[in-house]
Structure formats: structure tokens, C-alpha cells
XYZ file of C-alpha atoms in Angstrom:
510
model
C 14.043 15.810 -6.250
C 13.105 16.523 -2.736
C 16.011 18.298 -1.574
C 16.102 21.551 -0.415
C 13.105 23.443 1.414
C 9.989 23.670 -0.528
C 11.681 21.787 -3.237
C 9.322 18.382 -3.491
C 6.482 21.184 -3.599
C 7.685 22.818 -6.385
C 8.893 19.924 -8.168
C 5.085 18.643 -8.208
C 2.990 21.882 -8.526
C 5.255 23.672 -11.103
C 3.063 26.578 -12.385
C -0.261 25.092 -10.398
C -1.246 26.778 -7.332
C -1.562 24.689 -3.966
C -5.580 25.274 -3.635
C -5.917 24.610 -7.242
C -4.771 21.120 -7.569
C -7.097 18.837 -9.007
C -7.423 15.179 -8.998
C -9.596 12.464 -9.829
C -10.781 9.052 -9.146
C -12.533 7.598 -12.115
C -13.115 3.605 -11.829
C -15.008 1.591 -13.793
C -18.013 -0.406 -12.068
C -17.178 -3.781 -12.864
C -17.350 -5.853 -10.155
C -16.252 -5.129 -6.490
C -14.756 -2.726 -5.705
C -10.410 -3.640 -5.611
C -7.920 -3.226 -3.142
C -5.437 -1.980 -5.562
C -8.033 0.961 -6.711
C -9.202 1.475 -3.715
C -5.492 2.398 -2.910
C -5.292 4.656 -6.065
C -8.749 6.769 -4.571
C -6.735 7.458 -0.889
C -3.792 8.379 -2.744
C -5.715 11.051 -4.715
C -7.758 12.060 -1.700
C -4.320 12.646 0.380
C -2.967 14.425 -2.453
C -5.590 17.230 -2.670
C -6.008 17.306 0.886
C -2.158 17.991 1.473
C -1.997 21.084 -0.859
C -5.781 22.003 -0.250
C -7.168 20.996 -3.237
C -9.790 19.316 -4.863
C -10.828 15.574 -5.286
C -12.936 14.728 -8.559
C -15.069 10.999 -8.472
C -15.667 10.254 -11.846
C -17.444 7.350 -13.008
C -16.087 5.616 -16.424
C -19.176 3.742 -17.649
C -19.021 3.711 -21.202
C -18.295 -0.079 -21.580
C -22.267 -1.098 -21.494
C -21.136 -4.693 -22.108
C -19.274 -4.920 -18.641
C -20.401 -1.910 -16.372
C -23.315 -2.577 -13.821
C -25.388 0.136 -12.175
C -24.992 -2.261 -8.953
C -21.323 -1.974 -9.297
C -21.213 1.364 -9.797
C -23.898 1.851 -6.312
C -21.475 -0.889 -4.405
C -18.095 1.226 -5.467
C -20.009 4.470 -3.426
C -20.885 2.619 -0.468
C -17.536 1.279 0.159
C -15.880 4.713 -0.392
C -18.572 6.300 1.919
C -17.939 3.264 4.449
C -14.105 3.596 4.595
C -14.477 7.342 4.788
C -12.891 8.679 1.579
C -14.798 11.996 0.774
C -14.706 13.363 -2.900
C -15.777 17.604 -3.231
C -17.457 16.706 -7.183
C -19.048 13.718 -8.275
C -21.842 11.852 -9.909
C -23.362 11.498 -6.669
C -23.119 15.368 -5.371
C -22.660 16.918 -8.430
C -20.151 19.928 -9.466
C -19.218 22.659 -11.625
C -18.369 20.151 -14.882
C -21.183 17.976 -14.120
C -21.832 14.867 -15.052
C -19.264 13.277 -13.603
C -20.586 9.473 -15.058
C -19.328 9.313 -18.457
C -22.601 7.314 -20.123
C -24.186 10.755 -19.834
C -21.690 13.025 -21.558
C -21.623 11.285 -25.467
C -22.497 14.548 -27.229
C -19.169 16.345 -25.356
C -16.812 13.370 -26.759
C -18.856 13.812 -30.129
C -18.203 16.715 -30.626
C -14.566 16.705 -29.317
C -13.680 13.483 -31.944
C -15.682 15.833 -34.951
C -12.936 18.526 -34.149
C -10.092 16.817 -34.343
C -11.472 14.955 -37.398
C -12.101 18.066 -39.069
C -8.562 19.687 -37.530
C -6.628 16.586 -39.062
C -5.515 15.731 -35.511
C -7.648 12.406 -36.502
C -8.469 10.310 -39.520
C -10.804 7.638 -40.410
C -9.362 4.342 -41.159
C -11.538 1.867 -43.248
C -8.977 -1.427 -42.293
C -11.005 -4.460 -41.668
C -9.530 -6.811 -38.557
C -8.177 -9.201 -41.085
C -6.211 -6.673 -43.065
C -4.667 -5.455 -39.229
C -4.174 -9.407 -38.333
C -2.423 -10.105 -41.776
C -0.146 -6.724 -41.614
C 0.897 -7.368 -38.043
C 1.725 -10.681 -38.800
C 3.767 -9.572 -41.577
C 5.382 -6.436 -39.428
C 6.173 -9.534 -36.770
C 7.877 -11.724 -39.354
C 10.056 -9.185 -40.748
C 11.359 -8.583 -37.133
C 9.141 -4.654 -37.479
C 6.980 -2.910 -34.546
C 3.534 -4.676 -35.031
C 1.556 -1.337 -34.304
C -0.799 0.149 -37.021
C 1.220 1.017 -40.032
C -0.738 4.018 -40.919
C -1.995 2.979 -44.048
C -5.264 5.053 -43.858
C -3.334 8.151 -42.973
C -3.357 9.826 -46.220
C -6.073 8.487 -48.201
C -7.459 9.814 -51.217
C -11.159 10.723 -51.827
C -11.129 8.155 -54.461
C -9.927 5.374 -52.234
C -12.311 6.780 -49.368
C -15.279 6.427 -51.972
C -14.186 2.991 -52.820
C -14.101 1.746 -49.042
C -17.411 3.221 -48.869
C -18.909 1.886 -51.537
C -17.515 -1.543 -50.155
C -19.971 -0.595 -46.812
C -16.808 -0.731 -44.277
C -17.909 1.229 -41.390
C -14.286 3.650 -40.196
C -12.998 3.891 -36.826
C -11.081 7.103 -36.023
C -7.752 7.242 -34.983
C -5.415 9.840 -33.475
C -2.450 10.944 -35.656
C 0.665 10.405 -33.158
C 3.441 12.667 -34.068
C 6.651 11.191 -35.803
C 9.000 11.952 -32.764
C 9.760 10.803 -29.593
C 7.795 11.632 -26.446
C 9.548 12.904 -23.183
C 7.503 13.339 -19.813
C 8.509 13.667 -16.492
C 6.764 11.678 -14.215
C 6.063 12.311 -10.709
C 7.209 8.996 -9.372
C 9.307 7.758 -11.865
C 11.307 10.726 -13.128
C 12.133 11.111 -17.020
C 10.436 8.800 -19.363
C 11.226 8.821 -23.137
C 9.069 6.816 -25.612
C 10.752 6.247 -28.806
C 8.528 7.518 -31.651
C 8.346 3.829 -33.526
C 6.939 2.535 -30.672
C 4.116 5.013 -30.926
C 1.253 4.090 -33.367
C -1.672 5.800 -34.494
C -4.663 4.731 -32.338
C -8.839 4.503 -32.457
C -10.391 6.607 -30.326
C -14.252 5.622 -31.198
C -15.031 2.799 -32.474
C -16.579 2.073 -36.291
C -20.274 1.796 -34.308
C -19.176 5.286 -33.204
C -18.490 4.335 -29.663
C -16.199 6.640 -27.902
C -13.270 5.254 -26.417
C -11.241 5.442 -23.012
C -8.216 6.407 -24.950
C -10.504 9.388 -25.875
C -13.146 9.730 -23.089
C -10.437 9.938 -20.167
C -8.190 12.724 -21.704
C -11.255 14.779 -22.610
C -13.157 15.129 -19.197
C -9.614 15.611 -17.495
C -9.034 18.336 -19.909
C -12.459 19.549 -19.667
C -12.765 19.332 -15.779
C -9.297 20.993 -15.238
C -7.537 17.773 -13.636
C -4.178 19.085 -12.587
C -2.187 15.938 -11.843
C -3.340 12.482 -12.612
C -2.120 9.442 -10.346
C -3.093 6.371 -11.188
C -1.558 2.323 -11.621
C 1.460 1.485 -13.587
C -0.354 -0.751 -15.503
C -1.393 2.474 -17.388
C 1.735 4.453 -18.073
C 2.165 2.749 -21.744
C -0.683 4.667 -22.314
C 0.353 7.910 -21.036
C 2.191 9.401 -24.087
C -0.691 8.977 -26.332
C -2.861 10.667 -23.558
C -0.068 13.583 -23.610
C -0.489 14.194 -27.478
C -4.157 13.757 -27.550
C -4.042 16.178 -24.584
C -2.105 18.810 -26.770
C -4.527 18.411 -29.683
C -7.465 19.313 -27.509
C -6.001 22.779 -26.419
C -4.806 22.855 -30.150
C -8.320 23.111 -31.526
C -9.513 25.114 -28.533
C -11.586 22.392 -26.978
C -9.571 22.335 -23.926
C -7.085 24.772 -21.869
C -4.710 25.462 -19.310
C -1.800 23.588 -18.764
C -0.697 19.662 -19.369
C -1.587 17.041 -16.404
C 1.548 15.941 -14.449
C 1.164 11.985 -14.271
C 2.612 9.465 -11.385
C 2.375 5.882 -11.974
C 1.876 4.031 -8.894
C 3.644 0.815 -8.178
C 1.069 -2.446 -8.574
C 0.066 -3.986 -5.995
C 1.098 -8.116 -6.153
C -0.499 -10.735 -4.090
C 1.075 -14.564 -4.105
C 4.588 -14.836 -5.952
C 4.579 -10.950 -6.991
C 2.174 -11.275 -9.490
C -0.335 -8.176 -9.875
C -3.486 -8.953 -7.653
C -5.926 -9.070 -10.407
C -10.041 -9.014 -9.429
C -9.875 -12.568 -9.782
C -7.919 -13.141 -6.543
C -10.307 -13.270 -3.714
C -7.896 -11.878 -1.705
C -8.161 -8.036 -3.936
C -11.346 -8.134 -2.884
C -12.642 -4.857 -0.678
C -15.697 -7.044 0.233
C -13.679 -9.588 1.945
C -12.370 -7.064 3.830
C -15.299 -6.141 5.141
C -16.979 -9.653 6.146
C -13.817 -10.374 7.889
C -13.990 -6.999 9.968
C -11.401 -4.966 9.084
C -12.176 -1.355 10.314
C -12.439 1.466 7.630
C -8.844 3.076 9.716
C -6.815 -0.313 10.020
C -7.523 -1.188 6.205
C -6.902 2.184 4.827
C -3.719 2.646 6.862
C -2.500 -0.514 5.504
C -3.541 0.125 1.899
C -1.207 3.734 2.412
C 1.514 1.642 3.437
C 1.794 -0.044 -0.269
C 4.112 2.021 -1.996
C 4.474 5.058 0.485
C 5.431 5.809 4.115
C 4.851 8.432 6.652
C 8.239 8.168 7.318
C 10.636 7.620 11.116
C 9.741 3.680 10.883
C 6.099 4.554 11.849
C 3.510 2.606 10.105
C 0.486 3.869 12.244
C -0.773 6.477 11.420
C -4.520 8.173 11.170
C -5.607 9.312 7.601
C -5.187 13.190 8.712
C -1.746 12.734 9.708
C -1.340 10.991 6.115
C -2.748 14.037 4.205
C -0.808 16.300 6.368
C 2.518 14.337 5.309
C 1.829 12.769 1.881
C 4.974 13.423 -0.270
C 4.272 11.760 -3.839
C 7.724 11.916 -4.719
C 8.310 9.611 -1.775
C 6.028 6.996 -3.357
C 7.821 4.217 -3.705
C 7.903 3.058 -7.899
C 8.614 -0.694 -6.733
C 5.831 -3.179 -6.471
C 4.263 -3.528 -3.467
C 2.912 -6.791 -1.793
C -0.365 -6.828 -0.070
C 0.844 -8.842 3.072
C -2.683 -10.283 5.021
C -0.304 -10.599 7.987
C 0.357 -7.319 8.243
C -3.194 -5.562 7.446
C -4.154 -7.598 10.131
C -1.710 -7.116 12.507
C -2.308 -2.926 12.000
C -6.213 -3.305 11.845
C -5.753 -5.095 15.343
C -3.756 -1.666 16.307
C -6.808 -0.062 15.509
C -8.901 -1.939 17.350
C -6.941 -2.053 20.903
C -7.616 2.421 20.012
C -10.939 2.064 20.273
C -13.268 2.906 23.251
C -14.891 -0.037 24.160
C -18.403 1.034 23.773
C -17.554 2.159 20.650
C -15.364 -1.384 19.372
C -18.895 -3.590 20.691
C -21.110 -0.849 19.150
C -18.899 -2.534 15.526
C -18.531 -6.062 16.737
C -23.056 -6.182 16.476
C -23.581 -6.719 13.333
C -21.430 -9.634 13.383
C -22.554 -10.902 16.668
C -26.183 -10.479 14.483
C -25.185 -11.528 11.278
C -24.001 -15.350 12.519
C -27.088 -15.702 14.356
C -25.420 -14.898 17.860
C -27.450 -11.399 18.518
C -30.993 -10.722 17.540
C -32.177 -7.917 16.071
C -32.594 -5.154 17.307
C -30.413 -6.161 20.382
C -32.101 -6.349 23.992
C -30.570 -4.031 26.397
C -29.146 -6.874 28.811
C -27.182 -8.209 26.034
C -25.859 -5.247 24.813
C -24.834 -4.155 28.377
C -23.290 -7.902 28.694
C -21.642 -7.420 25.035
C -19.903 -4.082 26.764
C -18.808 -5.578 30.008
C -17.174 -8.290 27.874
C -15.414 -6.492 25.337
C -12.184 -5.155 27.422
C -11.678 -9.046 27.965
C -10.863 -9.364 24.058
C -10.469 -6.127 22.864
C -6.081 -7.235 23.368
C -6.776 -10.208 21.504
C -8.608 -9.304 18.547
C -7.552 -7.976 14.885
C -10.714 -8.033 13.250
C -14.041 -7.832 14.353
C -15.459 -11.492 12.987
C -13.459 -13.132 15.688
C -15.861 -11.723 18.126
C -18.073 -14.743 16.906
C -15.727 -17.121 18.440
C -14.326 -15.192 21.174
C -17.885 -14.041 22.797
C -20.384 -16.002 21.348
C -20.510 -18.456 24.265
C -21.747 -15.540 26.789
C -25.075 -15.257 24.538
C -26.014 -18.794 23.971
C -28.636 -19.512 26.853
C -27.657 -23.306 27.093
C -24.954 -25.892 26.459
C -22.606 -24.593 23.943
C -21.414 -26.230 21.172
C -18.175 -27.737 21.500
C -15.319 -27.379 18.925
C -14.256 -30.832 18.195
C -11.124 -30.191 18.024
C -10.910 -29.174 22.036
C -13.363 -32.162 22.264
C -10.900 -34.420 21.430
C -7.542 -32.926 23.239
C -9.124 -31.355 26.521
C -12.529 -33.171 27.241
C -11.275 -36.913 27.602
C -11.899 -38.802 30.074
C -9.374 -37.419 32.225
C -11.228 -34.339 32.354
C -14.232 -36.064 34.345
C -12.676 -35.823 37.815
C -11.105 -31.680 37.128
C -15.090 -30.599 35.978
C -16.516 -32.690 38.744
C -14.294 -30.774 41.736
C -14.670 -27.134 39.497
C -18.476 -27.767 39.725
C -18.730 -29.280 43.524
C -16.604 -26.060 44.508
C -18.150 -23.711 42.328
C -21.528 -24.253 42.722
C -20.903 -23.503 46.909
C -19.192 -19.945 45.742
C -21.735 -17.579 47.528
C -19.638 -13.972 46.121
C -19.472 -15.200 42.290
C -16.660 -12.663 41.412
C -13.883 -12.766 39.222
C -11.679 -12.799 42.703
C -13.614 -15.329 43.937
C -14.003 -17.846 40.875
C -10.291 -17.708 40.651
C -9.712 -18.389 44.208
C -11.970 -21.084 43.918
C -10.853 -22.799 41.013
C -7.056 -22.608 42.309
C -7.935 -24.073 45.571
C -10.047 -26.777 43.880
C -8.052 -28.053 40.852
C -4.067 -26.741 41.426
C -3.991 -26.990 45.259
C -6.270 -30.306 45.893
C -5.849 -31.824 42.384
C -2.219 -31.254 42.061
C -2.891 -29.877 38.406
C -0.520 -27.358 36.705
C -2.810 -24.643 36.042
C -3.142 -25.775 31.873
C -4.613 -28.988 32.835
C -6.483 -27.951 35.764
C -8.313 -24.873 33.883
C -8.645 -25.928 30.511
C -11.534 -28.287 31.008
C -13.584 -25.932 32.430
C -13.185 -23.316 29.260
C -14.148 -25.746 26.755
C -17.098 -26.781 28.972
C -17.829 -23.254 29.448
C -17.117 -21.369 25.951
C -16.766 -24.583 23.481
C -13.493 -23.596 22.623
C -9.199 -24.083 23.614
C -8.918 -20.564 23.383
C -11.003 -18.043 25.011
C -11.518 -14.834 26.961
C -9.789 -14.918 30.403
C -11.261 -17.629 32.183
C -12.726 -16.074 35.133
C -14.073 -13.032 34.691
C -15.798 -15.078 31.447
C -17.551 -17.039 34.489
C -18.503 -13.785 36.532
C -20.280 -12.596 32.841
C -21.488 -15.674 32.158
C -23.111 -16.549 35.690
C -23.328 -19.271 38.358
C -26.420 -20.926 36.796
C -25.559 -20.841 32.961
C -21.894 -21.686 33.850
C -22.951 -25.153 36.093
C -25.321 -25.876 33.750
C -22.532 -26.039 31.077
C -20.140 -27.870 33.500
C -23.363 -30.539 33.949
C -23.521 -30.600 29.904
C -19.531 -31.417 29.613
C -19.837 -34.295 32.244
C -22.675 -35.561 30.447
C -19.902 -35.240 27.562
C -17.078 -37.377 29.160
C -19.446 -39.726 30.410
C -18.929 -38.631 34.300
């Protein structure tokens, strides 16, 4: 498929021209925003920014009982905070405008009265019983339980009778008695056999248009070129073909079919699909934890597709620039914490350090460690610390553990945990000789703290350097683990630091 020079290209554009590729994004707000869709909006963004097309954001909202207008603001905040850009949408507007499908009932009206009136659909007056009971037969007999058509060739006696009864008709589309072939752009050749292809409603007895209806008809209508979206949707793909076809068959539409790709689901625990139940598909959580917009997205384009020569860095230009979606892996792909955090820390160690303290704030502010708005001195301390982390970190919430200590203008509190293996008794006599010798050290430098604290506690004390230093960083930071020890002390000064040393004695009962 992607032999050959040019060969991929022309196996995904076929008659389409580069710069007039057009895809779309169109979630529903329900909820937060999801890891997995999230993953489905950079593929479409990488995809129109490879050939120079454009990316549609569409909005499917017709589902009043389940979409939220706080959703629907939350899903445009996270794709404006990771950095995904879209050239139409609800929010910016376009040439096929509106782009939120609550607003655009009288265009799916009017699209379901023409194929009604083209016999492309029918109206079928089966109650839910009548479905249950025939399914159940169909099941029974060992038969595809899909609608049996009854209502496909009604008379206008029988429709009077129904009427007369009050039953209120859905529409459904009239699927065509053959099989349906598509190529797909991931998967290759898909056939559907025709008896597993059943006439289906497309608005609802109440009149309620339908996704199976609403989706086709604004891609149609807003000249979507290629559609890629989860696997979880490709059963519903032929239907979208043939309802596709109608619409240019009654004139309501033009131009050619959408190509479809199906990408690969994303699992979490035991390869199940990572559903918006699991905490863990959360983009939210993401977010509170400090994951940075280029570490999460670069991780998200690793599930199901790869730059390629074993690299798995990568920024989200150099994706665009390279984004094959023939290379797009049709297996399922597991979302690995592990490794999103172990490439978000890659990230990280890339930034300039004004810039990664300038993002580790408004944690430092939102667990009570920085005020707001941020004094000067502490920001200038919060820069001269971060190089000391900036190697350990992988998201930007640990900063609350790693630097907190430097802000806190007292005693610290003390994990209990290093309480209870580092300040023991033992400890008394190593914080004793650290404070005697530091509190004499006239330079106060990282050299000199260091030189000090050797000569004090390895030299004098005989201690290997674990036993002889690690008392001091819990008395100093509250914690077993730490930035390095003495330029910590240089940041954190001569008075703060014996004051904490005093506070750990106190501690140990020295």
C-alpha cells in the first residue's frame, strides 16, 4: 500500500487534491473530555496539516438528555490548552456554519423529508414490543435479529390503520439488498454481507434526528473528505456509505464519497477499551497531575502510529510533517502510565528553566505552597531551584514535594515515613555535629556546605555518606528523597536551615 514513491499519497487522496482534504472532529460533550478522543482530534489535525488541508470541529449535541453546555465549554479549553488548532468551528465559525449540531434541525429536516419523499426512507409504525417479539423469534429460529422490514412496503390502507391506532412512525433508511465493499484506510478491504445489513431509524417517532442521520449529512454538506475516527464505529460505516449515496442521489449533497480509517481502541487494564468510566481516560487527570500539553500529546500519537527509526520523541510539527495513516497501526493500543510519564519527563528536562518554574506555579499555588500573585523573592528562589529537579521530574505536581520545603518559612513537616527510618534516635548525635559545624560556616555555599558536612559527619563521625547525610534532608526538606542536598541548603539559608536542624532535635529528643 505504501510502496513505491508517492504511492501511500495516492492510495489516500485518490481523486482529492492535497490542499483540499477535509477532516473533522465532532465529539459529543458528555463529560470530560477522553484520552482516546482526544487521540482521534491530533490524528485529524496531523492529517490535514500533512497534506495542507483543513481541520473541521464540530460539535454533536443533539442528545439533550446527556450533552452539557459545560462539557461542551470544558472539551474547548482542553483542545486550546494542549494546542490542537481547528481552521472552522462552533467557536470561530466557517463557510458551513454552524458547526454545533442543536442549531442546524431544519437542514436534517429537510434532508430526512427528501429521502422520505425519494423512497430512500420509509416510515415504520412497529411498536418496541412488536421489534422485541420478532427479534426474539428471528433469534430462536437461528435468523439475523435486525429489523425484518416489515413496514417497507406498506399499503395506504395499512398506513391509515396504524394511524388511526395513534402510533407515532420513526423513519428508517432503506439499505440496499447487496453486499457492501469499502476500502478502508487502515484496514484495507472490508465486505459486509447484505443480511447483516438492516434497515435503520434515522429520526426518531418524536421526530428527533438521529446520529446515524445527523453525522453523514453535515459531512456531506461540509465537504469532509476523509473521516478517521475509533473502531468502535466501523459497524456503522456501511450504513453511513449508503445513506451517503442517497444524499448525492436526491441532490442534497455532492462531490465524492468520504474515505474512512478506523483507528485501533485504545485499552487500559487487561486490554479492555478505556471507557469514560476509568479514571485513568480521563484528560483532566492529566492535567492535575502535570503532564505538559507536548509530553501528553506525543504519547497519545504513539497509540497506534509511529514516526518511525525507533524514535518516540518527537514535537507535534515533526508529526504532521511525517504522519502516514496507512502506517497506523489497526491493533489495539494500550495506554501505558509508565510510559506517558516517562516521555512527559523528556519534555520537561527540554524546557528552559524559567520557562519549566513559570508551569510548576500554579501547582506550587494550588497546594497552598505559593501565594497568589507570587512575590518576586520567591519566584527568583523558585528559578534558582528548578535546575536542581528539573532531571528528576516527569510531571509538574511533584514540584510540591520536591520544592515545597524551600517556601515554608519554619519547621517543615516531616513525612512519617522518613520519621520513622532516618530520624531515630541515632540520628541525634549526626544533626547535633551538622548543626555545631554548620552554624560556624561563615561562606554558606554549596562548596562550602558540602565541605562542611563531609568533614563533620564522614570524616569525624565515621558515617558512610547515606547515614551521615540523610538526617539532615529530612530535617531540612521533610522528606527521604530530595533535591541535592547542598545546594538545597545554600537556597534554603543558614538561618531557616538551623532552625530546621533545632526543630528535628527537638524531634529525636536531643
Amino acid at each position: 500500500m505504501t510502496d513505491g514513491a508517492g504511492s501511500s499519497d495516492a492510495f489516500v487522496l485518490g481523486d482529492v487534491a492535497p490542499a483540499d482534504v477535509r477532516v473533522r472532529y465532532s465529539p459529543s460533550p458528555t463529560g470530560n473530555p477522553h484520552v482516546g478522543v482526544i487521540r482521534t482530534a491530533l490524528y485529524n489535525s496531523a492529517f490535514a496539516r500533512h497534506y495542507g488541508g483543513t481541520f473541521v470541529f464540530r460539535i454533536e449535541d443533539t442528545d439533550a438528555a446527556r450533552d452539557s453546555e459545560e462539557s461542551y465549554e470544558a472539551m474547548l479549553e482542553a483542545l486550546r490548552w494542549l494546542g490542537l488548532h481547528w481552521d472552522e468551528g462552533p467557536d470561530i465559525g466557517g463557510p458551513y456554519a454552524p458547526y454545533r449540531q442543536s442549531l442546524r434541525h431544519d437542514i436534517y429536516a429537510e434532508a430526512a423529508s427528501r429521502l422520505l419523499g425519494t423512497g430512500h426512507a420509509y416510515h415504520c409504525y412497529c411498536t418496541p414490543e412488536e421489534l422485541d417479539e420478532r427479534r426474539e423469534a428471528a433469534r430462536a429460529a437461528g435468523k439475523p435479529s435486525g429489523y425484518d422490514g416489515k413496514c417497507r412496503t406498506l399499503t395506504p390502507e395499512q398506513v391509515e390503520a396504524y394511524r388511526a391506532e395513534g402510533r407515532q412512525p420513526v423513519l428508517r433508511l432503506r439499505m440496499p439488498d447487496r453486499d457492501i465493499t469499502f476500502v478502508d484506510l487502515i484496514r484495507g478491504e472490508i465486505t459486509v454481507d447484505r443480511f447483516n445489513l438492516f434497515d435503520y431509524v434515522i429520526v426518531r417517532a418524536n421526530g428527533q434526528p438521529l446520529y446515524p442521520l445527523v453525522n453523514p449529512v453535515d459531512d456531506a454538506l461540509m465537504g469532509i473528505t476523509h473521516v478517521l475516527r475509533g473502531e468502535d464505529l466501523l459497524s456503522s460505516t456501511p450504513r453511513q456509505l449508503v445513506l451517503h449515496q442517497a444524499l448525492r442521489d436526491i441532490g442534497f449533497a455532492s462531490g465524492p464519497l468520504p474515505r474512512f480509517g478506523h483507528l485501533p481502541l485504545v485499552t487500559g487494564e487487561g486490554n479492555r477499551k478505556l471507557s469514560k468510566r476509568d479514571p485513568e481516560s480521563s484528560l483532566q487527570l492529566y492535567r492535575d497531575r502535570g503532564f505538559l500539553p507536548e509530553g501528553l500529546l506525543n504519547y497519545l500519537a504513539l497509540l497506534g502510529w509511529s514516526i518511525g527509526e525507533d524514535r518516540e520523541v518527537f514535537s507535534m510539527d515533526e508529526m504532521a510533517a511525517a504522519f502516514d495513516v496507512t502506517r497506523v497501526n489497526s491493533a489495539a493500543a494500550r495506554f501505558d502510565l509508565k510510559k506517558a510519564e516517562a516521555i512527559n519527563g523528556v519534555w520537561l528536562r527540554r524546557l528552559e528553566p524559567d520557562d519549566l518554574a513559570a508551569r510548576m506555579v500554579p501547582y506550587l499555588q494550588a497546594a497552598g505552597v505559593l501565594p497568589t500573585p507570587v512575590p518576586d523573592e520567591s519566584l527568583q528562589l523558585l528559578r534558582a531551584a528548578t535546575p536542581l529537579v528539573q532531571e528528576r521530574m516527569t510531571v509538574l505536581d511533584e514540584a510540591v514535594g520536591m520544592l515545597g520545603f524551600l517556601f515554608a518559612p519554619g519547621p517543615v513537616a516531616f513525612d512519617e515515613d522518613a520519621v520513622a527510618k532516618v530520624l531515630t534516635a541515632d540520628a541525634g548525635p549526626v544533626l547535633r555535629a551538622a548543626r555545631e559545624r554548620l552554624a560556624a560556616d561563615e561562606k554558606w555555599t554549596t562548596e562550602s556546605i558540602e565541605a562542611t558536612l563531609r568533614s563533620a559527619l564522614v570524616d569525624e563521625l565515621g558515617l558512610k555518606p547515606k547515614h551521615a547525610f540523610g538526617p539532615v534532608r529530612v530535617a531540612v526538606t521533610g522528606r527521604r528523597v530530595s533535591p541535592p542536598l547542598f545546594e538545597s541548603l545554600e537556597l534554603l539559608g543558614r538561618e531557616r536551615t538551623l532552625t530546621r536542624l533545632d526543630a528535628a532535635l527537638a524531634r529525636v529528643g536531643s
